[in-house]
């Protein structure tokens, strides 16, 4: 067994913990705890009584408040107390009384110490000024005549209390009157022990001779006393009250030890049983806990290794330990971190490689498509240019030379525009175009587009009109959106009826926070099955007509790519008199 090994640590910790724990608990309880508690209770209560006596001597409260202060002290410290003169006559004892002005004009002090139902009385709600009727009898205690109540009834309320079965009914009298003052214990704080208090006063006063000299020196007496009738063990305190260096009064207090002794007796039985039979169970439990404590890091290491075997390096935690397990855990964590970093770098490199391959493949496809489309679309204008150039070489008639030259120039311009549109569309499809978003006025952009296309529209006797909402702002790339609008207008001029109007309609949708811009022209409609096809590159309804009109067949494809790049919608619908093309843009929130 290694001195610093896991097994040795488990054995030593288990053995020491069991021996120290049970030795301390058993020895402390059987030999020290009860005496310690009694000593602490005696010391604490003695200090509180000395403090009370000092406050009483210094008259820190009015004399008439003494019963109230005594009542608070009794309930807070669970004692019975009285203040006596040097002859043993009670000056203040149990403060809980009802002072009654009887109908006969007498002042009657009603002691409630022996009332049969103290909880009901404290909840009865007696207040000064209440009229009550009391059934009870007189008794003499320490030379004082006191009235002990059996039944108390407040006017308008049911009575509380009852006559005891052994009461001398001939001695029971009924008294009525008005309450002058009342002092009762708080609910749940009363302990009915006035009988023992009265017996203690009879035994201890006058004070035995062996205690006279001690109290005359101003020293307090605290000792244990057994009540002879009930056999109850009590702690008795006699605190002398000094004025001008002389003992003028005694503060007498009494608190029971029976309940404390019973509790300690039960605890002794419990601990005796627990130390014999429960000790074995405790060993099993402690052994289980320590085995779990040792096996937990091993299980954690096993789980970490299993996750690493599946190439899962997330949340691999280390074990805080300075033995072999801690060293192994740190090595696994370091290995996991290095492998995770290496695999992530490899994965990132592979992802970049895949993206590069996809981009390269897409570019190759676009190049092939560009070459194919260019060769197909340039074939006809090149043939036209070639034919007219050969006519010029053959020295065609002078009156035709100018028309041939103009035709060659027109076809050259058309080829140039076609190549530029193809390059623009290829850049859009390849994602090489970056938007430059900004907030701009939609109607101002429409006005500028109308002015740019005015000459083409005027040539066909067409008028461009702007209708709908004004002062609408949108967020987009204004240059690209102008390109879209110019394509729509160019398409409307080419395919619209001569002399018909072209309408640019601006519609602001407040709920959707967007604006819809549409261009509508009068003229032939588009077949329903071709509404989704006209956005494809080089698609024409009639190749001959489109070529004569000067279109390249790429305008709507460019529109589609631009609007999709803005993540907006576009489309075309047939109207009763023609065709309407539209697109939407986002409207920024007002600041």
Coordinates of C-alpha atoms in Angstrom, one line a residue:
X1 CA 0.0 0.0 0.0
X2 CA 1.7 3.2 -1.2
X3 CA 1.9 6.0 1.4
X4 CA 0.4 8.5 -1.0
X5 CA -1.8 6.0 -3.0
X6 CA -5.5 6.1 -3.3
X7 CA -6.2 3.0 -1.3
X8 CA -4.1 4.2 1.6
X9 CA -5.8 7.6 1.6
X10 CA -9.2 6.0 1.6
X11 CA -8.3 3.7 4.5
X12 CA -6.7 6.4 6.7
X13 CA -9.5 9.0 6.1
X14 CA -12.3 6.4 6.8
X15 CA -10.6 5.1 10.0
X16 CA -9.7 8.6 11.4
X17 CA -13.1 10.0 10.6
X18 CA -15.0 7.2 12.3
X19 CA -12.9 7.1 15.4
X20 CA -12.8 10.9 15.9
X21 CA -16.5 11.4 15.2
X22 CA -17.9 8.8 17.5
X23 CA -15.3 9.4 20.3
X24 CA -16.1 13.1 20.3
X25 CA -19.9 12.7 20.1
X26 CA -20.2 10.0 22.7
X27 CA -17.7 11.4 25.1
X28 CA -19.0 14.9 24.8
X29 CA -22.6 13.9 25.3
X30 CA -22.2 11.5 28.2
X31 CA -19.6 13.4 30.2
X32 CA -19.7 17.1 29.2
X33 CA -22.7 18.3 27.3
X34 CA -25.4 18.2 30.0
X35 CA -23.2 19.9 32.5
X36 CA -21.9 22.4 29.9
X37 CA -25.5 23.3 29.0
X38 CA -26.6 23.7 32.6
X39 CA -23.5 25.8 33.4
X40 CA -24.2 28.0 30.4
X41 CA -27.9 28.3 31.3
X42 CA -27.0 29.2 34.9
X43 CA -24.3 31.8 33.8
X44 CA -26.5 33.4 31.2
X45 CA -29.6 33.7 33.4
X46 CA -27.5 34.9 36.3
X47 CA -26.1 37.8 34.1
X48 CA -29.6 38.7 33.0
X49 CA -31.0 38.7 36.5
X50 CA -28.0 40.9 37.7
X51 CA -28.7 43.3 34.8
X52 CA -32.4 43.4 35.7
X53 CA -31.6 44.0 39.3
X54 CA -29.3 46.9 38.3
X55 CA -31.9 48.5 36.1
X56 CA -34.5 48.1 38.8
X57 CA -32.2 49.7 41.4
X58 CA -31.4 52.6 39.0
X59 CA -35.2 53.1 38.4
X60 CA -34.8 53.0 34.6
X61 CA -38.6 52.6 34.4
X62 CA -41.4 54.0 36.5
X63 CA -42.5 51.9 39.5
X64 CA -45.9 51.2 38.0
X65 CA -44.2 49.7 34.9
X66 CA -42.4 47.1 37.0
X67 CA -45.0 44.3 36.6
X68 CA -45.0 44.9 32.8
X69 CA -41.2 44.7 32.6
X70 CA -41.2 41.6 34.8
X71 CA -43.8 40.0 32.4
X72 CA -41.5 40.6 29.4
X73 CA -38.5 39.1 31.3
X74 CA -40.5 36.0 32.3
X75 CA -41.8 35.2 28.8
X76 CA -38.4 35.9 27.1
X77 CA -36.3 33.8 29.5
X78 CA -38.8 31.1 30.5
X79 CA -38.5 31.7 34.2
X80 CA -40.7 32.6 37.2
X81 CA -39.6 35.5 39.3
X82 CA -40.6 37.7 42.2
X83 CA -39.3 40.7 44.0
X84 CA -39.3 40.4 47.8
X85 CA -38.3 42.6 50.8
X86 CA -35.7 41.5 53.3
X87 CA -38.4 39.8 55.4
X88 CA -39.5 37.6 52.5
X89 CA -42.7 39.5 51.8
X90 CA -43.6 39.6 48.1
X91 CA -43.6 43.1 46.6
X92 CA -43.9 42.1 42.9
X93 CA -44.5 38.5 41.8
X94 CA -46.5 37.2 38.9
X95 CA -47.5 40.4 37.1
X96 CA -50.3 38.9 35.1
X97 CA -53.5 40.3 36.7
X98 CA -56.8 42.0 35.9
X99 CA -57.5 45.1 38.0
X100 CA -61.3 45.5 38.4
X101 CA -63.5 48.3 39.8
X102 CA -66.4 46.3 41.2
X103 CA -70.0 47.5 41.2
X104 CA -69.6 47.8 45.0
X105 CA -67.0 50.5 44.6
X106 CA -64.0 48.3 45.5
X107 CA -60.7 47.8 43.6
X108 CA -60.2 44.0 43.1
X109 CA -56.9 42.4 41.9
X110 CA -57.7 39.2 40.0
X111 CA -54.6 36.9 39.7
X112 CA -54.9 34.7 36.5
X113 CA -52.0 32.4 37.3
X114 CA -54.2 29.4 37.9
X115 CA -56.9 30.1 35.3
X116 CA -57.9 26.8 33.7
X117 CA -57.8 28.0 30.1
X118 CA -55.0 30.6 29.7
X119 CA -54.9 30.3 25.9
X120 CA -58.6 31.2 25.6
X121 CA -58.2 34.0 28.1
X122 CA -55.2 35.6 26.2
X123 CA -57.3 35.4 23.0
X124 CA -60.4 36.8 24.7
X125 CA -59.4 40.3 23.9
X126 CA -60.0 42.0 27.3
X127 CA -59.4 45.7 27.3
X128 CA -59.6 48.5 29.9
X129 CA -63.2 49.7 30.1
X130 CA -64.7 46.3 29.4
X131 CA -67.5 45.1 31.8
X132 CA -67.0 41.6 33.0
X133 CA -68.5 39.1 35.5
X134 CA -66.0 36.8 37.3
X135 CA -66.8 33.7 39.3
X136 CA -64.0 32.6 41.7
X137 CA -62.9 32.6 45.3
X138 CA -60.4 34.3 47.5
X139 CA -57.2 32.8 48.8
X140 CA -54.4 34.0 51.0
X141 CA -50.8 33.7 49.8
X142 CA -47.8 35.3 51.6
X143 CA -50.1 37.4 53.7
X144 CA -51.9 38.8 50.6
X145 CA -55.5 38.2 49.8
X146 CA -55.9 37.3 46.1
X147 CA -59.0 36.5 44.0
X148 CA -58.6 33.4 41.8
X149 CA -61.0 33.3 38.8
X150 CA -62.7 30.2 37.5
X151 CA -65.1 31.7 34.9
X152 CA -64.8 35.1 33.1
X153 CA -67.6 36.4 31.0
X154 CA -67.4 39.7 29.0
X155 CA -70.7 41.4 28.2
X156 CA -72.0 40.3 24.9
X157 CA -69.5 37.4 24.6
X158 CA -69.5 33.7 25.7
X159 CA -67.8 32.9 28.9
X160 CA -64.3 31.3 29.1
X161 CA -63.1 28.9 31.8
X162 CA -65.1 26.5 34.0
X163 CA -65.6 25.6 37.6
X164 CA -63.3 22.8 38.8
X165 CA -65.1 19.6 39.9
X166 CA -63.5 19.8 43.4
X167 CA -64.3 23.5 43.9
X168 CA -65.9 24.6 47.1
X169 CA -69.1 25.8 45.6
X170 CA -70.1 27.5 48.8
X171 CA -67.0 29.6 48.7
X172 CA -67.4 30.6 45.0
X173 CA -68.6 34.2 44.6
X174 CA -69.6 36.2 41.6
X175 CA -68.2 39.7 41.1
X176 CA -69.1 42.2 38.3
X177 CA -67.4 45.5 37.4
X178 CA -65.3 47.4 34.9
X179 CA -61.6 46.6 34.0
X180 CA -59.2 49.4 35.0
X181 CA -56.1 47.6 33.7
X182 CA -55.1 44.2 32.4
X183 CA -51.8 42.5 31.8
X184 CA -51.8 39.0 30.3
X185 CA -49.0 36.9 28.8
X186 CA -48.6 36.8 25.0
X187 CA -50.3 33.9 23.3
X188 CA -48.2 30.7 23.4
X189 CA -45.7 32.1 26.0
X190 CA -47.4 31.1 29.2
X191 CA -46.1 28.2 31.4
X192 CA -48.4 27.5 34.3
X193 CA -45.9 27.1 37.1
X194 CA -47.1 29.5 39.7
X195 CA -47.7 26.6 42.1
X196 CA -44.1 25.6 42.2
X197 CA -43.1 29.3 42.6
X198 CA -45.3 29.6 45.7
X199 CA -43.8 26.4 47.2
X200 CA -40.3 27.7 46.5
X201 CA -41.0 30.9 48.3
X202 CA -42.2 29.1 51.4
X203 CA -39.1 27.0 51.5
X204 CA -36.5 29.7 50.8
X205 CA -37.8 32.5 52.8
X206 CA -36.8 33.5 55.3
X207 CA -33.4 32.7 53.8
X208 CA -31.4 29.9 55.5
X209 CA -28.6 31.1 57.7
X210 CA -25.9 29.6 55.4
X211 CA -27.0 32.0 52.6
X212 CA -27.5 35.2 54.7
X213 CA -23.8 36.1 54.9
X214 CA -23.4 35.5 51.1
X215 CA -26.3 37.8 50.1
X216 CA -25.3 40.4 52.6
X217 CA -22.0 40.7 50.8
X218 CA -24.1 41.4 47.6
X219 CA -23.3 38.0 46.1
X220 CA -25.9 36.2 44.1
X221 CA -27.0 32.6 45.0
X222 CA -27.7 30.1 42.3
X223 CA -28.2 26.4 43.2
X224 CA -30.3 23.4 42.3
X225 CA -33.5 22.7 44.3
X226 CA -35.9 19.8 44.2
X227 CA -39.5 20.5 44.9
X228 CA -40.5 17.8 47.5
X229 CA -44.0 17.1 46.4
X230 CA -43.6 16.8 42.6
X231 CA -39.9 15.9 42.7
X232 CA -39.2 18.6 40.0
X233 CA -35.6 19.8 39.9
X234 CA -35.2 23.5 39.5
X235 CA -32.5 26.1 39.3
X236 CA -33.0 28.7 42.1
X237 CA -31.5 32.2 41.8
X238 CA -31.4 34.8 44.6
X239 CA -30.1 38.1 43.4
X240 CA -29.7 40.7 46.2
X241 CA -30.8 44.3 45.3
X242 CA -28.5 46.9 46.9
X243 CA -29.2 50.5 47.6
X244 CA -26.5 52.6 49.3
X245 CA -24.4 49.4 49.9
X246 CA -27.3 47.7 51.8
X247 CA -29.5 44.8 50.7
X248 CA -33.0 46.2 50.6
X249 CA -34.7 43.6 48.4
X250 CA -34.3 40.2 46.8
X251 CA -34.8 39.2 43.2
X252 CA -36.0 35.5 43.3
X253 CA -36.1 33.4 40.1
X254 CA -36.9 29.8 39.4
X255 CA -36.5 27.7 36.2
X256 CA -37.1 24.0 35.8
X257 CA -34.5 21.4 34.9
X258 CA -36.9 18.5 34.5
X259 CA -37.5 19.0 30.8
X260 CA -33.8 19.4 30.2
X261 CA -33.0 16.2 32.0
X262 CA -35.7 14.3 30.1
X263 CA -34.3 15.5 26.8
X264 CA -30.8 14.5 27.8
X265 CA -32.0 11.1 28.9
X266 CA -33.7 10.5 25.6
X267 CA -30.6 11.6 23.8
X268 CA -28.4 9.2 25.8
X269 CA -30.6 6.3 24.8
X270 CA -30.6 7.4 21.2
X271 CA -26.8 7.8 21.1
X272 CA -26.2 4.5 22.9
X273 CA -28.3 2.7 20.3
X274 CA -26.8 4.7 17.4
X275 CA -23.2 4.1 18.5
X276 CA -23.7 0.3 18.7
X277 CA -26.1 -0.5 15.8
X278 CA -25.9 2.6 13.7
X279 CA -22.1 2.6 13.8
X280 CA -21.9 -0.4 11.4
X281 CA -24.4 1.3 9.1
X282 CA -22.3 4.5 9.3
X283 CA -19.2 2.6 8.2
X284 CA -21.0 1.2 5.2
X285 CA -22.3 4.6 4.2
X286 CA -18.9 6.3 4.7
X287 CA -17.1 3.5 2.8
X288 CA -19.6 4.0 0.0
X289 CA -19.1 7.8 -0.1
X290 CA -15.3 7.5 -0.1
X291 CA -15.4 4.8 -2.8
X292 CA -17.6 7.2 -4.9
X293 CA -15.2 10.0 -4.1
X294 CA -12.3 7.9 -5.5
X295 CA -14.2 6.3 -8.4
X296 CA -15.7 9.6 -9.6
X297 CA -12.5 10.8 -11.2
X298 CA -11.9 7.4 -12.7
X299 CA -15.4 7.4 -14.3
X300 CA -14.8 10.9 -15.5
X301 CA -11.5 9.9 -17.1
X302 CA -13.3 6.9 -18.8
X303 CA -16.0 9.2 -20.1
X304 CA -13.5 11.6 -21.5
X305 CA -11.5 8.8 -23.2
X306 CA -14.8 7.4 -24.7
X307 CA -15.7 10.9 -26.1
X308 CA -12.2 11.3 -27.5
X309 CA -12.5 7.9 -29.2
X310 CA -15.6 9.3 -31.0
X311 CA -13.6 12.5 -32.0
X312 CA -15.7 14.6 -29.6
X313 CA -13.3 16.9 -27.8
X314 CA -15.9 19.4 -26.4
X315 CA -16.1 20.1 -22.6
X316 CA -13.3 17.8 -21.6
X317 CA -12.8 18.8 -18.0
X318 CA -9.8 18.2 -15.8
X319 CA -9.7 16.6 -12.3
X320 CA -8.4 18.8 -9.5
X321 CA -6.1 16.3 -7.8
X322 CA -2.4 16.1 -7.0
X323 CA -2.1 12.3 -7.3
X324 CA -1.7 10.1 -10.3
X325 CA -5.3 10.6 -11.4
X326 CA -4.8 14.4 -11.5
X327 CA -1.6 14.0 -13.7
X328 CA -3.4 11.6 -16.1
X329 CA -6.4 14.0 -16.3
X330 CA -4.1 17.0 -17.2
X331 CA -2.4 14.9 -19.9
X332 CA -5.8 13.9 -21.4
X333 CA -7.0 17.5 -21.4
X334 CA -3.8 18.6 -23.1
X335 CA -4.1 15.8 -25.7
X336 CA -7.8 16.6 -26.3
X337 CA -7.1 20.3 -26.8
X338 CA -4.3 19.7 -29.3
X339 CA -6.4 17.2 -31.2
X340 CA -9.4 19.4 -31.2
X341 CA -7.4 22.4 -32.5
X342 CA -5.7 20.3 -35.2
X343 CA -9.0 18.7 -36.4
X344 CA -10.7 22.2 -36.5
X345 CA -7.9 23.6 -38.6
X346 CA -8.1 20.6 -40.9
X347 CA -11.9 20.9 -41.1
X348 CA -11.6 24.7 -41.9
X349 CA -9.0 24.0 -44.6
X350 CA -11.3 21.3 -46.1
X351 CA -14.2 23.7 -46.1
X352 CA -12.2 26.4 -47.8
X353 CA -11.0 23.8 -50.4
X354 CA -14.6 22.7 -51.0
X355 CA -15.7 26.3 -51.5
X356 CA -12.8 27.0 -53.8
X357 CA -13.6 23.9 -55.8
X358 CA -17.3 24.8 -56.0
X359 CA -16.4 28.4 -57.0
X360 CA -14.0 27.1 -59.6
X361 CA -16.5 24.7 -61.0
X362 CA -19.1 27.5 -61.1
X363 CA -16.8 29.8 -62.9
X364 CA -15.9 27.2 -65.5
X365 CA -19.6 26.6 -66.1
X366 CA -20.2 30.3 -66.5
X367 CA -17.2 30.6 -68.9
X368 CA -18.5 27.7 -71.0
X369 CA -22.0 29.2 -70.9
X370 CA -20.6 32.7 -71.8
X371 CA -18.6 31.3 -74.8
X372 CA -21.6 29.3 -75.9
X373 CA -24.0 32.2 -75.7
X374 CA -21.6 34.6 -77.2
X375 CA -20.9 32.4 -80.2
X376 CA -24.7 31.8 -80.7
X377 CA -25.8 35.4 -80.3
X378 CA -22.9 37.0 -82.2
X379 CA -23.2 34.7 -85.2
X380 CA -26.1 36.6 -86.8
X381 CA -24.7 40.1 -86.4
X382 CA -21.3 39.0 -87.5
X383 CA -22.9 37.4 -90.6
X384 CA -24.7 40.7 -91.3
X385 CA -21.5 42.7 -90.9
X386 CA -19.6 40.3 -93.1
X387 CA -22.3 40.4 -95.9
X388 CA -22.5 44.2 -96.0
X389 CA -18.7 44.5 -95.8
X390 CA -18.3 42.2 -98.8
X391 CA -20.9 44.3 -100.6
X392 CA -18.7 47.4 -100.0
X393 CA -15.7 45.5 -101.3
X394 CA -17.6 44.6 -104.5
X395 CA -18.0 48.3 -105.0
X396 CA -21.7 48.4 -104.6
X397 CA -23.6 51.2 -106.1
X398 CA -22.8 54.6 -104.6
X399 CA -26.4 55.2 -103.4
X400 CA -26.2 52.1 -101.3
X401 CA -22.8 52.6 -99.7
X402 CA -24.1 54.9 -96.9
X403 CA -26.9 52.4 -95.9
X404 CA -24.4 49.6 -95.8
X405 CA -22.1 51.5 -93.6
X406 CA -24.9 52.5 -91.2
X407 CA -26.0 48.9 -91.0
X408 CA -22.5 47.8 -90.2
X409 CA -22.2 50.4 -87.4
X410 CA -25.6 49.5 -86.0
X411 CA -24.7 45.8 -85.8
X412 CA -21.4 46.7 -84.2
X413 CA -23.1 48.8 -81.6
X414 CA -25.5 45.9 -81.0
X415 CA -22.6 43.5 -80.6
X416 CA -20.9 45.8 -78.1
X417 CA -24.1 46.1 -76.0
X418 CA -24.6 42.4 -76.2
X419 CA -21.0 41.7 -74.9
X420 CA -21.4 44.3 -72.1
X421 CA -24.7 42.8 -71.0
X422 CA -23.3 39.3 -71.0
X423 CA -20.3 40.4 -68.9
X424 CA -22.6 42.2 -66.5
X425 CA -24.9 39.1 -66.2
X426 CA -21.9 36.8 -65.7
X427 CA -20.6 39.0 -62.9
X428 CA -24.0 39.0 -61.2
X429 CA -24.4 35.2 -61.5
X430 CA -20.9 34.7 -60.1
X431 CA -21.6 36.8 -57.1
X432 CA -18.8 39.2 -57.9
X433 CA -21.1 42.3 -57.6
X434 CA -21.2 43.9 -54.2
X435 CA -24.2 46.1 -53.3
X436 CA -23.7 49.6 -52.1
X437 CA -26.8 50.1 -50.0
X438 CA -28.1 53.5 -49.3
X439 CA -31.4 55.4 -48.6
X440 CA -32.8 57.2 -51.7
X441 CA -36.0 58.8 -53.0
X442 CA -37.9 56.3 -55.2
X443 CA -39.9 59.0 -57.1
X444 CA -36.7 61.0 -57.7
X445 CA -35.1 57.9 -59.2
X446 CA -38.1 57.3 -61.3
X447 CA -38.0 60.9 -62.6
X448 CA -34.3 60.6 -63.5
X449 CA -35.0 57.3 -65.3
X450 CA -37.9 58.9 -67.2
X451 CA -35.7 61.7 -68.4
X452 CA -33.0 59.3 -69.6
X453 CA -35.5 57.3 -71.7
X454 CA -37.5 60.4 -72.9
X455 CA -35.9 60.5 -76.3
X456 CA -36.5 56.8 -77.0
X457 CA -40.1 57.2 -75.9
X458 CA -40.6 60.4 -78.0
X459 CA -39.3 58.6 -81.1
X460 CA -42.4 56.3 -80.8
X461 CA -44.7 59.1 -79.8
X462 CA -45.0 57.6 -76.3
X463 CA -45.3 59.5 -73.0
X464 CA -43.9 58.3 -69.7
X465 CA -46.0 59.1 -66.6
X466 CA -45.2 58.8 -62.9
X467 CA -48.2 58.0 -60.6
X468 CA -48.8 56.8 -57.1
X469 CA -47.2 57.8 -53.8
X470 CA -44.6 60.6 -53.4
X471 CA -41.8 61.2 -51.0
X472 CA -41.2 57.5 -50.5
X473 CA -37.7 56.4 -49.6
X474 CA -36.2 52.9 -50.0
X475 CA -33.0 51.2 -49.0
X476 CA -31.0 49.5 -51.9
X477 CA -28.2 50.1 -54.3
X478 CA -29.6 53.1 -56.2
X479 CA -27.3 52.5 -59.2
X480 CA -28.5 48.9 -59.6
X481 CA -32.2 49.8 -59.1
X482 CA -31.9 52.5 -61.7
X483 CA -30.5 49.8 -64.1
X484 CA -33.6 47.7 -63.3
X485 CA -36.0 50.6 -64.0
X486 CA -34.2 51.5 -67.2
X487 CA -34.5 47.9 -68.4
X488 CA -38.2 47.9 -67.6
X489 CA -38.7 51.2 -69.4
X490 CA -36.6 50.1 -72.4
X491 CA -38.6 46.9 -72.6
X492 CA -41.9 48.8 -72.4
X493 CA -40.8 51.3 -75.2
X494 CA -39.7 48.4 -77.5
X495 CA -42.8 46.3 -77.1
X496 CA -45.5 49.0 -76.4
X497 CA -48.0 50.4 -79.0
X498 CA -46.8 53.5 -80.7
X499 CA -48.4 56.6 -79.2
X500 CA -49.6 54.8 -76.0
X501 CA -48.6 56.0 -72.5
X502 CA -46.2 54.2 -70.2
X503 CA -47.0 54.4 -66.5
X504 CA -44.5 54.2 -63.6
X505 CA -46.6 53.4 -60.5
X506 CA -45.2 53.8 -56.9
X507 CA -47.1 52.0 -54.2
X508 CA -46.0 52.3 -50.5
X509 CA -47.3 49.4 -48.2
X510 CA -47.0 50.7 -44.7
X511 CA -47.8 47.3 -43.0
X512 CA -45.2 45.4 -45.0
X513 CA -42.7 48.2 -44.8
X514 CA -41.9 48.1 -48.5
X515 CA -42.6 49.9 -51.8
X516 CA -43.7 48.3 -55.1
X517 CA -42.5 50.0 -58.3
X518 CA -44.2 48.8 -61.5
X519 CA -43.9 49.8 -65.2
X520 CA -47.0 49.2 -67.4
X521 CA -47.3 49.6 -71.1
X522 CA -50.1 49.1 -73.6
X523 CA -49.5 46.5 -76.3
X524 CA -49.6 42.7 -76.9
X525 CA -49.8 40.5 -73.8
X526 CA -47.4 37.7 -73.0
X527 CA -48.6 34.1 -73.2
X528 CA -49.2 32.6 -69.8
X529 CA -46.8 29.8 -70.2
X530 CA -44.0 32.2 -71.1
X531 CA -44.5 34.5 -68.0
X532 CA -41.8 32.6 -66.1
X533 CA -39.6 32.0 -69.1
X534 CA -38.9 35.5 -70.2
X535 CA -36.5 36.0 -67.2
X536 CA -34.1 33.4 -68.8
X537 CA -31.1 34.7 -70.7
X538 CA -31.6 35.1 -74.5
X539 CA -35.3 34.1 -74.3
X540 CA -37.4 36.0 -76.8
X541 CA -41.0 35.6 -77.8
X542 CA -40.1 36.4 -81.4
X543 CA -36.4 36.5 -82.2
X544 CA -36.9 38.5 -85.4
X545 CA -39.0 41.2 -83.8
X546 CA -36.7 41.5 -80.8
X547 CA -33.6 41.8 -83.0
X548 CA -35.2 44.4 -85.1
X549 CA -36.2 46.3 -81.9
X550 CA -32.6 46.2 -80.8
X551 CA -32.9 44.0 -77.7
X552 CA -30.2 41.6 -76.5
X553 CA -32.4 39.2 -74.7
X554 CA -30.4 39.7 -71.4
X555 CA -32.2 42.7 -69.9
X556 CA -34.7 40.8 -67.8
X557 CA -32.1 38.2 -66.8
X558 CA -30.0 41.1 -65.4
X559 CA -33.1 42.4 -63.6
X560 CA -33.7 39.1 -62.0
X561 CA -30.2 38.8 -60.7
X562 CA -30.2 42.3 -59.3
X563 CA -33.5 42.0 -57.5
X564 CA -32.5 38.5 -56.1
X565 CA -29.3 40.0 -54.9
X566 CA -31.4 42.5 -52.9
X567 CA -33.5 39.6 -51.6
X568 CA -36.7 41.3 -53.0
X569 CA -39.5 40.1 -55.3
X570 CA -40.1 40.8 -59.0
X571 CA -42.5 39.6 -61.6
X572 CA -44.8 40.3 -64.6
X573 CA -48.5 40.2 -65.1
X574 CA -50.8 40.7 -68.1
X575 CA -53.2 43.7 -67.8
X576 CA -56.4 44.3 -69.8
X577 CA -54.5 46.6 -72.2
X578 CA -51.0 45.3 -72.0
X579 CA -48.2 44.2 -69.6
X580 CA -47.0 45.3 -66.2
X581 CA -43.6 44.5 -64.8
X582 CA -42.9 45.2 -61.1
X583 CA -40.3 44.8 -58.2
X584 CA -40.3 45.6 -54.5
X585 CA -37.8 47.4 -52.2
X586 CA -37.5 47.7 -48.4
X587 CA -38.6 51.0 -46.8
X588 CA -36.4 52.0 -43.8
X589 CA -38.1 52.7 -40.5
X590 CA -38.6 56.3 -39.7
X591 CA -36.2 57.7 -37.0

